């Protein structure tokens, strides 16, 4: 836990975690991709040529509010 305050209720002590991506061919964690969502022919999101960032997630122990941060570029 850290001493940062929750932006919803103001409690301190957010719990770190991650958002899991368990889809077929996934890496096990979700990624943030810059730009608006564009779908390709088979219906998947177009990702080529766009930067990818790891998503860090924090949960408030009092109200369970989740906050997400794109923290580290991974491609």
JSON list of N, CA and C in Angstrom, two decimals:
[
{"chain": "A", "resi": 1, "resn": "UNK", "atom": "N", "xyz": [0.84, -1.19, 0.00]},
{"chain": "A", "resi": 1, "resn": "UNK", "atom": "CA", "xyz": [0.00, 0.00, 0.00]},
{"chain": "A", "resi": 1, "resn": "UNK", "atom": "C", "xyz": [0.88, 1.24, 0.00]},
{"chain": "A", "resi": 2, "resn": "UNK", "atom": "N", "xyz": [0.33, 2.33, -0.52]},
{"chain": "A", "resi": 2, "resn": "UNK", "atom": "CA", "xyz": [1.07, 3.58, -0.50]},
{"chain": "A", "resi": 2, "resn": "UNK", "atom": "C", "xyz": [0.27, 4.62, 0.28]},
{"chain": "A", "resi": 3, "resn": "UNK", "atom": "N", "xyz": [0.84, 5.81, 0.44]},
{"chain": "A", "resi": 3, "resn": "UNK", "atom": "CA", "xyz": [0.16, 6.84, 1.24]},
{"chain": "A", "resi": 3, "resn": "UNK", "atom": "C", "xyz": [-0.57, 7.86, 0.37]},
{"chain": "A", "resi": 4, "resn": "UNK", "atom": "N", "xyz": [-0.75, 7.58, -0.91]},
{"chain": "A", "resi": 4, "resn": "UNK", "atom": "CA", "xyz": [-1.49, 8.46, -1.81]},
{"chain": "A", "resi": 4, "resn": "UNK", "atom": "C", "xyz": [-2.98, 8.38, -1.50]},
{"chain": "A", "resi": 5, "resn": "UNK", "atom": "N", "xyz": [-3.68, 9.49, -1.65]},
{"chain": "A", "resi": 5, "resn": "UNK", "atom": "CA", "xyz": [-5.11, 9.54, -1.35]},
{"chain": "A", "resi": 5, "resn": "UNK", "atom": "C", "xyz": [-5.95, 9.10, -2.54]},
{"chain": "A", "resi": 6, "resn": "UNK", "atom": "N", "xyz": [-7.05, 8.43, -2.25]},
{"chain": "A", "resi": 6, "resn": "UNK", "atom": "CA", "xyz": [-8.03, 8.02, -3.25]},
{"chain": "A", "resi": 6, "resn": "UNK", "atom": "C", "xyz": [-8.70, 9.28, -3.81]},
{"chain": "A", "resi": 7, "resn": "UNK", "atom": "N", "xyz": [-8.85, 9.37, -5.11]},
{"chain": "A", "resi": 7, "resn": "UNK", "atom": "CA", "xyz": [-9.48, 10.54, -5.72]},
{"chain": "A", "resi": 7, "resn": "UNK", "atom": "C", "xyz": [-11.00, 10.54, -5.56]},
{"chain": "A", "resi": 8, "resn": "UNK", "atom": "N", "xyz": [-11.57, 9.43, -5.12]},
{"chain": "A", "resi": 8, "resn": "UNK", "atom": "CA", "xyz": [-13.02, 9.35, -4.93]},
{"chain": "A", "resi": 8, "resn": "UNK", "atom": "C", "xyz": [-13.43, 9.67, -3.49]},
{"chain": "A", "resi": 9, "resn": "UNK", "atom": "N", "xyz": [-12.81, 8.98, -2.50]},
{"chain": "A", "resi": 9, "resn": "UNK", "atom": "CA", "xyz": [-13.25, 9.16, -1.11]},
{"chain": "A", "resi": 9, "resn": "UNK", "atom": "C", "xyz": [-12.20, 9.84, -0.22]},
{"chain": "A", "resi": 10, "resn": "UNK", "atom": "N", "xyz": [-10.96, 9.96, -0.69]},
{"chain": "A", "resi": 10, "resn": "UNK", "atom": "CA", "xyz": [-9.92, 10.63, 0.08]},
{"chain": "A", "resi": 10, "resn": "UNK", "atom": "C", "xyz": [-9.15, 9.74, 1.05]},
{"chain": "A", "resi": 11, "resn": "UNK", "atom": "N", "xyz": [-9.49, 8.45, 1.13]},
{"chain": "A", "resi": 11, "resn": "UNK", "atom": "CA", "xyz": [-8.77, 7.53, 2.02]},
{"chain": "A", "resi": 11, "resn": "UNK", "atom": "C", "xyz": [-7.33, 7.34, 1.55]},
{"chain": "A", "resi": 12, "resn": "UNK", "atom": "N", "xyz": [-6.45, 7.01, 2.47]},
{"chain": "A", "resi": 12, "resn": "UNK", "atom": "CA", "xyz": [-5.06, 6.74, 2.11]},
{"chain": "A", "resi": 12, "resn": "UNK", "atom": "C", "xyz": [-4.81, 5.24, 2.07]},
{"chain": "A", "resi": 13, "resn": "UNK", "atom": "N", "xyz": [-3.74, 4.85, 1.40]},
{"chain": "A", "resi": 13, "resn": "UNK", "atom": "CA", "xyz": [-3.32, 3.45, 1.40]},
{"chain": "A", "resi": 13, "resn": "UNK", "atom": "C", "xyz": [-3.85, 2.66, 0.22]},
{"chain": "A", "resi": 14, "resn": "UNK", "atom": "N", "xyz": [-3.68, 3.16, -0.99]},
{"chain": "A", "resi": 14, "resn": "UNK", "atom": "CA", "xyz": [-4.14, 2.41, -2.16]},
{"chain": "A", "resi": 14, "resn": "UNK", "atom": "C", "xyz": [-3.36, 1.09, -2.29]},
{"chain": "A", "resi": 15, "resn": "UNK", "atom": "N", "xyz": [-4.06, 0.04, -2.69]},
{"chain": "A", "resi": 15, "resn": "UNK", "atom": "CA", "xyz": [-3.46, -1.29, -2.86]},
{"chain": "A", "resi": 15, "resn": "UNK", "atom": "C", "xyz": [-3.07, -1.49, -4.33]},
{"chain": "A", "resi": 16, "resn": "UNK", "atom": "N", "xyz": [-1.78, -1.77, -4.64]},
{"chain": "A", "resi": 16, "resn": "UNK", "atom": "CA", "xyz": [-1.38, -1.98, -6.03]},
{"chain": "A", "resi": 16, "resn": "UNK", "atom": "C", "xyz": [-1.89, -3.31, -6.56]},
{"chain": "A", "resi": 17, "resn": "UNK", "atom": "N", "xyz": [-2.11, -3.37, -7.86]},
{"chain": "A", "resi": 17, "resn": "UNK", "atom": "CA", "xyz": [-2.54, -4.59, -8.53]},
{"chain": "A", "resi": 17, "resn": "UNK", "atom": "C", "xyz": [-2.40, -4.42, -10.03]},
{"chain": "A", "resi": 18, "resn": "UNK", "atom": "N", "xyz": [-3.06, -5.30, -10.80]},
{"chain": "A", "resi": 18, "resn": "UNK", "atom": "CA", "xyz": [-3.03, -5.16, -12.25]},
{"chain": "A", "resi": 18, "resn": "UNK", "atom": "C", "xyz": [-4.34, -5.66, -12.83]},
{"chain": "A", "resi": 19, "resn": "UNK", "atom": "N", "xyz": [-4.63, -5.23, -14.05]},
{"chain": "A", "resi": 19, "resn": "UNK", "atom": "CA", "xyz": [-5.81, -5.66, -14.77]},
{"chain": "A", "resi": 19, "resn": "UNK", "atom": "C", "xyz": [-5.37, -6.80, -15.69]},
{"chain": "A", "resi": 20, "resn": "UNK", "atom": "N", "xyz": [-5.95, -7.97, -15.50]},
{"chain": "A", "resi": 20, "resn": "UNK", "atom": "CA", "xyz": [-5.53, -9.14, -16.26]},
{"chain": "A", "resi": 20, "resn": "UNK", "atom": "C", "xyz": [-6.20, -9.18, -17.63]},
{"chain": "A", "resi": 21, "resn": "UNK", "atom": "N", "xyz": [-5.44, -9.58, -18.63]},
{"chain": "A", "resi": 21, "resn": "UNK", "atom": "CA", "xyz": [-5.95, -9.86, -19.96]},
{"chain": "A", "resi": 21, "resn": "UNK", "atom": "C", "xyz": [-5.74, -11.35, -20.20]},
{"chain": "A", "resi": 22, "resn": "UNK", "atom": "N", "xyz": [-6.82, -12.12, -20.19]},
{"chain": "A", "resi": 22, "resn": "UNK", "atom": "CA", "xyz": [-6.69, -13.57, -20.32]},
{"chain": "A", "resi": 22, "resn": "UNK", "atom": "C", "xyz": [-7.20, -14.08, -21.66]},
{"chain": "A", "resi": 23, "resn": "UNK", "atom": "N", "xyz": [-7.30, -13.18, -22.64]},
{"chain": "A", "resi": 23, "resn": "UNK", "atom": "CA", "xyz": [-7.77, -13.58, -23.96]},
{"chain": "A", "resi": 23, "resn": "UNK", "atom": "C", "xyz": [-6.75, -14.44, -24.69]},
{"chain": "A", "resi": 24, "resn": "UNK", "atom": "N", "xyz": [-7.18, -15.03, -25.76]},
{"chain": "A", "resi": 24, "resn": "UNK", "atom": "CA", "xyz": [-6.31, -15.91, -26.56]},
{"chain": "A", "resi": 24, "resn": "UNK", "atom": "C", "xyz": [-5.11, -15.12, -27.07]},
{"chain": "A", "resi": 25, "resn": "UNK", "atom": "N", "xyz": [-3.92, -15.63, -26.82]},
{"chain": "A", "resi": 25, "resn": "UNK", "atom": "CA", "xyz": [-2.70, -14.99, -27.25]},
{"chain": "A", "resi": 25, "resn": "UNK", "atom": "C", "xyz": [-2.28, -13.80, -26.40]},
{"chain": "A", "resi": 26, "resn": "UNK", "atom": "N", "xyz": [-2.91, -13.61, -25.25]},
{"chain": "A", "resi": 26, "resn": "UNK", "atom": "CA", "xyz": [-2.59, -12.46, -24.40]},
{"chain": "A", "resi": 26, "resn": "UNK", "atom": "C", "xyz": [-1.28, -12.68, -23.66]},
{"chain": "A", "resi": 27, "resn": "UNK", "atom": "N", "xyz": [-0.75, -11.60, -23.11]},
{"chain": "A", "resi": 27, "resn": "UNK", "atom": "CA", "xyz": [0.47, -11.65, -22.31]},
{"chain": "A", "resi": 27, "resn": "UNK", "atom": "C", "xyz": [0.16, -11.74, -20.81]},
{"chain": "A", "resi": 28, "resn": "UNK", "atom": "N", "xyz": [-1.12, -11.73, -20.47]},
{"chain": "A", "resi": 28, "resn": "UNK", "atom": "CA", "xyz": [-1.52, -11.84, -19.07]},
{"chain": "A", "resi": 28, "resn": "UNK", "atom": "C", "xyz": [-1.79, -10.52, -18.39]},
{"chain": "A", "resi": 29, "resn": "UNK", "atom": "N", "xyz": [-1.46, -9.41, -19.05]},
{"chain": "A", "resi": 29, "resn": "UNK", "atom": "CA", "xyz": [-1.72, -8.09, -18.46]},
{"chain": "A", "resi": 29, "resn": "UNK", "atom": "C", "xyz": [-2.26, -7.18, -19.56]},
{"chain": "A", "resi": 30, "resn": "UNK", "atom": "N", "xyz": [-3.06, -6.20, -19.17]},
{"chain": "A", "resi": 30, "resn": "UNK", "atom": "CA", "xyz": [-3.64, -5.26, -20.13]},
{"chain": "A", "resi": 30, "resn": "UNK", "atom": "C", "xyz": [-2.62, -4.20, -20.50]},
{"chain": "A", "resi": 31, "resn": "UNK", "atom": "N", "xyz": [-2.80, -3.62, -21.69]},
{"chain": "A", "resi": 31, "resn": "UNK", "atom": "CA", "xyz": [-1.93, -2.56, -22.17]},
{"chain": "A", "resi": 31, "resn": "UNK", "atom": "C", "xyz": [-2.78, -1.38, -22.62]},
{"chain": "A", "resi": 32, "resn": "UNK", "atom": "N", "xyz": [-2.26, -0.16, -22.49]},
{"chain": "A", "resi": 32, "resn": "UNK", "atom": "CA", "xyz": [-2.90, 1.03, -23.00]},
{"chain": "A", "resi": 32, "resn": "UNK", "atom": "C", "xyz": [-2.24, 1.36, -24.32]},
{"chain": "A", "resi": 33, "resn": "UNK", "atom": "N", "xyz": [-3.05, 1.65, -25.35]},
{"chain": "A", "resi": 33, "resn": "UNK", "atom": "CA", "xyz": [-2.53, 1.95, -26.68]},
{"chain": "A", "resi": 33, "resn": "UNK", "atom": "C", "xyz": [-3.01, 3.33, -27.08]},
{"chain": "A", "resi": 34, "resn": "UNK", "atom": "N", "xyz": [-2.08, 4.17, -27.53]},
{"chain": "A", "resi": 34, "resn": "UNK", "atom": "CA", "xyz": [-2.40, 5.55, -27.89]},
{"chain": "A", "resi": 34, "resn": "UNK", "atom": "C", "xyz": [-3.33, 5.62, -29.09]},
{"chain": "A", "resi": 35, "resn": "UNK", "atom": "N", "xyz": [-4.19, 6.62, -29.12]},
{"chain": "A", "resi": 35, "resn": "UNK", "atom": "CA", "xyz": [-5.06, 6.87, -30.26]},
{"chain": "A", "resi": 35, "resn": "UNK", "atom": "C", "xyz": [-6.43, 6.23, -30.10]},
{"chain": "A", "resi": 36, "resn": "UNK", "atom": "N", "xyz": [-7.39, 6.69, -30.90]},
{"chain": "A", "resi": 36, "resn": "UNK", "atom": "CA", "xyz": [-8.74, 6.13, -30.83]},
{"chain": "A", "resi": 36, "resn": "UNK", "atom": "C", "xyz": [-8.78, 4.69, -31.33]},
{"chain": "A", "resi": 37, "resn": "UNK", "atom": "N", "xyz": [-9.75, 3.93, -30.86]},
{"chain": "A", "resi": 37, "resn": "UNK", "atom": "CA", "xyz": [-9.93, 2.55, -31.27]},
{"chain": "A", "resi": 37, "resn": "UNK", "atom": "C", "xyz": [-10.31, 2.49, -32.75]},
{"chain": "A", "resi": 38, "resn": "UNK", "atom": "N", "xyz": [-9.56, 1.70, -33.50]},
{"chain": "A", "resi": 38, "resn": "UNK", "atom": "CA", "xyz": [-9.89, 1.43, -34.90]},
{"chain": "A", "resi": 38, "resn": "UNK", "atom": "C", "xyz": [-9.89, -0.07, -35.08]},
{"chain": "A", "resi": 39, "resn": "UNK", "atom": "N", "xyz": [-10.93, -0.61, -35.71]},
{"chain": "A", "resi": 39, "resn": "UNK", "atom": "CA", "xyz": [-11.05, -2.04, -35.89]},
{"chain": "A", "resi": 39, "resn": "UNK", "atom": "C", "xyz": [-10.55, -2.45, -37.27]},
{"chain": "A", "resi": 40, "resn": "UNK", "atom": "N", "xyz": [-9.86, -3.60, -37.32]},
{"chain": "A", "resi": 40, "resn": "UNK", "atom": "CA", "xyz": [-9.39, -4.16, -38.58]},
{"chain": "A", "resi": 40, "resn": "UNK", "atom": "C", "xyz": [-10.45, -5.07, -39.19]},
{"chain": "A", "resi": 41, "resn": "UNK", "atom": "N", "xyz": [-10.10, -5.72, -40.30]},
{"chain": "A", "resi": 41, "resn": "UNK", "atom": "CA", "xyz": [-11.04, -6.58, -41.00]},
{"chain": "A", "resi": 41, "resn": "UNK", "atom": "C", "xyz": [-11.60, -7.72, -40.16]},
{"chain": "A", "resi": 42, "resn": "UNK", "atom": "N", "xyz": [-10.77, -8.45, -39.40]},
{"chain": "A", "resi": 42, "resn": "UNK", "atom": "CA", "xyz": [-11.35, -9.55, -38.60]},
{"chain": "A", "resi": 42, "resn": "UNK", "atom": "C", "xyz": [-12.04, -9.06, -37.32]},
{"chain": "A", "resi": 43, "resn": "UNK", "atom": "N", "xyz": [-12.11, -7.76, -37.10]},
{"chain": "A", "resi": 43, "resn": "UNK", "atom": "CA", "xyz": [-12.80, -7.22, -35.93]},
{"chain": "A", "resi": 43, "resn": "UNK", "atom": "C", "xyz": [-11.91, -6.89, -34.75]},
{"chain": "A", "resi": 44, "resn": "UNK", "atom": "N", "xyz": [-10.62, -7.19, -34.84]},
{"chain": "A", "resi": 44, "resn": "UNK", "atom": "CA", "xyz": [-9.69, -6.87, -33.76]},
{"chain": "A", "resi": 44, "resn": "UNK", "atom": "C", "xyz": [-9.21, -5.43, -33.84]},
{"chain": "A", "resi": 45, "resn": "UNK", "atom": "N", "xyz": [-8.68, -4.93, -32.75]},
{"chain": "A", "resi": 45, "resn": "UNK", "atom": "CA", "xyz": [-8.18, -3.57, -32.70]},
{"chain": "A", "resi": 45, "resn": "UNK", "atom": "C", "xyz": [-6.87, -3.44, -33.49]},
{"chain": "A", "resi": 46, "resn": "UNK", "atom": "N", "xyz": [-6.75, -2.35, -34.25]},
{"chain": "A", "resi": 46, "resn": "UNK", "atom": "CA", "xyz": [-5.50, -2.06, -34.96]},
{"chain": "A", "resi": 46, "resn": "UNK", "atom": "C", "xyz": [-4.50, -1.51, -33.94]},
{"chain": "A", "resi": 47, "resn": "UNK", "atom": "N", "xyz": [-3.32, -2.14, -33.85]},
{"chain": "A", "resi": 47, "resn": "UNK", "atom": "CA", "xyz": [-2.31, -1.74, -32.88]},
{"chain": "A", "resi": 47, "resn": "UNK", "atom": "C", "xyz": [-0.97, -1.40, -33.51]},
{"chain": "A", "resi": 48, "resn": "UNK", "atom": "N", "xyz": [-0.73, -1.82, -34.72]},
{"chain": "A", "resi": 48, "resn": "UNK", "atom": "CA", "xyz": [0.57, -1.67, -35.36]},
{"chain": "A", "resi": 48, "resn": "UNK", "atom": "C", "xyz": [0.99, -0.20, -35.45]},
{"chain": "A", "resi": 49, "resn": "UNK", "atom": "N", "xyz": [2.23, 0.06, -35.10]},
{"chain": "A", "resi": 49, "resn": "UNK", "atom": "CA", "xyz": [2.79, 1.40, -35.20]},
{"chain": "A", "resi": 49, "resn": "UNK", "atom": "C", "xyz": [2.41, 2.34, -34.07]},
{"chain": "A", "resi": 50, "resn": "UNK", "atom": "N", "xyz": [1.65, 1.88, -33.11]},
{"chain": "A", "resi": 50, "resn": "UNK", "atom": "CA", "xyz": [1.25, 2.74, -31.99]},
{"chain": "A", "resi": 50, "resn": "UNK", "atom": "C", "xyz": [2.03, 2.34, -30.74]},
{"chain": "A", "resi": 51, "resn": "UNK", "atom": "N", "xyz": [2.37, 3.31, -29.90]},
{"chain": "A", "resi": 51, "resn": "UNK", "atom": "CA", "xyz": [3.07, 2.96, -28.65]},
{"chain": "A", "resi": 51, "resn": "UNK", "atom": "C", "xyz": [2.14, 2.21, -27.70]},
{"chain": "A", "resi": 52, "resn": "UNK", "atom": "N", "xyz": [2.70, 1.24, -26.98]},
{"chain": "A", "resi": 52, "resn": "UNK", "atom": "CA", "xyz": [1.98, 0.46, -25.97]},
{"chain": "A", "resi": 52, "resn": "UNK", "atom": "C", "xyz": [2.56, 0.80, -24.60]},
{"chain": "A", "resi": 53, "resn": "UNK", "atom": "N", "xyz": [1.70, 0.93, -23.61]},
{"chain": "A", "resi": 53, "resn": "UNK", "atom": "CA", "xyz": [2.13, 1.26, -22.25]},
{"chain": "A", "resi": 53, "resn": "UNK", "atom": "C", "xyz": [1.54, 0.23, -21.28]},
{"chain": "A", "resi": 54, "resn": "UNK", "atom": "N", "xyz": [2.32, -0.17, -20.29]},
{"chain": "A", "resi": 54, "resn": "UNK", "atom": "CA", "xyz": [1.81, -1.04, -19.23]},
{"chain": "A", "resi": 54, "resn": "UNK", "atom": "C", "xyz": [0.84, -0.25, -18.36]},
{"chain": "A", "resi": 55, "resn": "UNK", "atom": "N", "xyz": [-0.24, -0.91, -17.92]},
{"chain": "A", "resi": 55, "resn": "UNK", "atom": "CA", "xyz": [-1.22, -0.27, -17.04]},
{"chain": "A", "resi": 55, "resn": "UNK", "atom": "C", "xyz": [-0.97, -0.72, -15.61]},
{"chain": "A", "resi": 56, "resn": "UNK", "atom": "N", "xyz": [-0.75, 0.24, -14.72]},
{"chain": "A", "resi": 56, "resn": "UNK", "atom": "CA", "xyz": [-0.69, -0.04, -13.29]},
{"chain": "A", "resi": 56, "resn": "UNK", "atom": "C", "xyz": [-2.04, 0.31, -12.69]},
{"chain": "A", "resi": 57, "resn": "UNK", "atom": "N", "xyz": [-2.51, -0.51, -11.77]},
{"chain": "A", "resi": 57, "resn": "UNK", "atom": "CA", "xyz": [-3.83, -0.33, -11.17]},
{"chain": "A", "resi": 57, "resn": "UNK", "atom": "C", "xyz": [-3.69, -0.24, -9.65]},
{"chain": "A", "resi": 58, "resn": "UNK", "atom": "N", "xyz": [-4.49, 0.62, -9.05]},
{"chain": "A", "resi": 58, "resn": "UNK", "atom": "CA", "xyz": [-4.52, 0.77, -7.59]},
{"chain": "A", "resi": 58, "resn": "UNK", "atom": "C", "xyz": [-5.96, 0.74, -7.12]},
{"chain": "A", "resi": 59, "resn": "UNK", "atom": "N", "xyz": [-6.22, 0.01, -6.02]},
{"chain": "A", "resi": 59, "resn": "UNK", "atom": "CA", "xyz": [-7.57, -0.11, -5.46]},
{"chain": "A", "resi": 59, "resn": "UNK", "atom": "C", "xyz": [-7.60, 0.54, -4.08]},
{"chain": "A", "resi": 60, "resn": "UNK", "atom": "N", "xyz": [-8.63, 1.34, -3.85]},
{"chain": "A", "resi": 60, "resn": "UNK", "atom": "CA", "xyz": [-8.81, 1.96, -2.54]},
{"chain": "A", "resi": 60, "resn": "UNK", "atom": "C", "xyz": [-9.34, 0.91, -1.56]},
{"chain": "A", "resi": 61, "resn": "UNK", "atom": "N", "xyz": [-8.72, 0.76, -0.38]},
{"chain": "A", "resi": 61, "resn": "UNK", "atom": "CA", "xyz": [-9.18, -0.24, 0.58]},
{"chain": "A", "resi": 61, "resn": "UNK", "atom": "C", "xyz": [-10.51, 0.12, 1.23]},
{"chain": "A", "resi": 62, "resn": "UNK", "atom": "N", "xyz": [-10.92, 1.39, 1.16]},
{"chain": "A", "resi": 62, "resn": "UNK", "atom": "CA", "xyz": [-12.18, 1.81, 1.79]},
{"chain": "A", "resi": 62, "resn": "UNK", "atom": "C", "xyz": [-13.38, 1.70, 0.85]},
{"chain": "A", "resi": 63, "resn": "UNK", "atom": "N", "xyz": [-13.26, 2.26, -0.36]},
{"chain": "A", "resi": 63, "resn": "UNK", "atom": "CA", "xyz": [-14.42, 2.31, -1.26]},
{"chain": "A", "resi": 63, "resn": "UNK", "atom": "C", "xyz": [-14.25, 1.41, -2.50]},
{"chain": "A", "resi": 64, "resn": "UNK", "atom": "N", "xyz": [-13.11, 0.74, -2.64]},
{"chain": "A", "resi": 64, "resn": "UNK", "atom": "CA", "xyz": [-12.79, -0.17, -3.75]},
{"chain": "A", "resi": 64, "resn": "UNK", "atom": "C", "xyz": [-12.69, 0.51, -5.11]},
{"chain": "A", "resi": 65, "resn": "UNK", "atom": "N", "xyz": [-12.60, 1.84, -5.13]},
{"chain": "A", "resi": 65, "resn": "UNK", "atom": "CA", "xyz": [-12.41, 2.59, -6.37]},
{"chain": "A", "resi": 65, "resn": "UNK", "atom": "C", "xyz": [-11.09, 2.18, -7.01]},
{"chain": "A", "resi": 66, "resn": "UNK", "atom": "N", "xyz": [-11.09, 1.94, -8.33]},
{"chain": "A", "resi": 66, "resn": "UNK", "atom": "CA", "xyz": [-9.87, 1.60, -9.05]},
{"chain": "A", "resi": 66, "resn": "UNK", "atom": "C", "xyz": [-9.35, 2.82, -9.80]},
{"chain": "A", "resi": 67, "resn": "UNK", "atom": "N", "xyz": [-8.03, 3.01, -9.77]},
{"chain": "A", "resi": 67, "resn": "UNK", "atom": "CA", "xyz": [-7.39, 4.05, -10.56]},
{"chain": "A", "resi": 67, "resn": "UNK", "atom": "C", "xyz": [-6.34, 3.38, -11.43]},
{"chain": "A", "resi": 68, "resn": "UNK", "atom": "N", "xyz": [-6.32, 3.75, -12.70]},
{"chain": "A", "resi": 68, "resn": "UNK", "atom": "CA", "xyz": [-5.40, 3.17, -13.66]},
{"chain": "A", "resi": 68, "resn": "UNK", "atom": "C", "xyz": [-4.42, 4.21, -14.15]},
{"chain": "A", "resi": 69, "resn": "UNK", "atom": "N", "xyz": [-3.16, 3.80, -14.33]},
{"chain": "A", "resi": 69, "resn": "UNK", "atom": "CA", "xyz": [-2.11, 4.69, -14.81]},
{"chain": "A", "resi": 69, "resn": "UNK", "atom": "C", "xyz": [-1.30, 3.98, -15.89]},
{"chain": "A", "resi": 70, "resn": "UNK", "atom": "N", "xyz": [-1.08, 4.65, -17.01]},
{"chain": "A", "resi": 70, "resn": "UNK", "atom": "CA", "xyz": [-0.19, 4.12, -18.06]},
{"chain": "A", "resi": 70, "resn": "UNK", "atom": "C", "xyz": [1.22, 4.54, -17.67]},
{"chain": "A", "resi": 71, "resn": "UNK", "atom": "N", "xyz": [1.99, 3.59, -17.12]},
{"chain": "A", "resi": 71, "resn": "UNK", "atom": "CA", "xyz": [3.21, 3.97, -16.43]},
{"chain": "A", "resi": 71, "resn": "UNK", "atom": "C", "xyz": [4.52, 3.70, -17.15]},
{"chain": "A", "resi": 72, "resn": "UNK", "atom": "N", "xyz": [4.58, 2.68, -17.99]},
{"chain": "A", "resi": 72, "resn": "UNK", "atom": "CA", "xyz": [5.85, 2.30, -18.59]},
{"chain": "A", "resi": 72, "resn": "UNK", "atom": "C", "xyz": [5.63, 1.88, -20.03]},
{"chain": "A", "resi": 73, "resn": "UNK", "atom": "N", "xyz": [6.34, 2.52, -20.94]},
{"chain": "A", "resi": 73, "resn": "UNK", "atom": "CA", "xyz": [6.21, 2.16, -22.36]},
{"chain": "A", "resi": 73, "resn": "UNK", "atom": "C", "xyz": [6.84, 0.78, -22.57]},
{"chain": "A", "resi": 74, "resn": "UNK", "atom": "N", "xyz": [6.11, -0.11, -23.24]},
{"chain": "A", "resi": 74, "resn": "UNK", "atom": "CA", "xyz": [6.61, -1.48, -23.44]},
{"chain": "A", "resi": 74, "resn": "UNK", "atom": "C", "xyz": [6.84, -1.80, -24.90]},
{"chain": "A", "resi": 75, "resn": "UNK", "atom": "N", "xyz": [6.59, -0.87, -25.80]},
{"chain": "A", "resi": 75, "resn": "UNK", "atom": "CA", "xyz": [6.96, -1.09, -27.21]},
{"chain": "A", "resi": 75, "resn": "UNK", "atom": "C", "xyz": [7.02, 0.22, -27.93]}
]
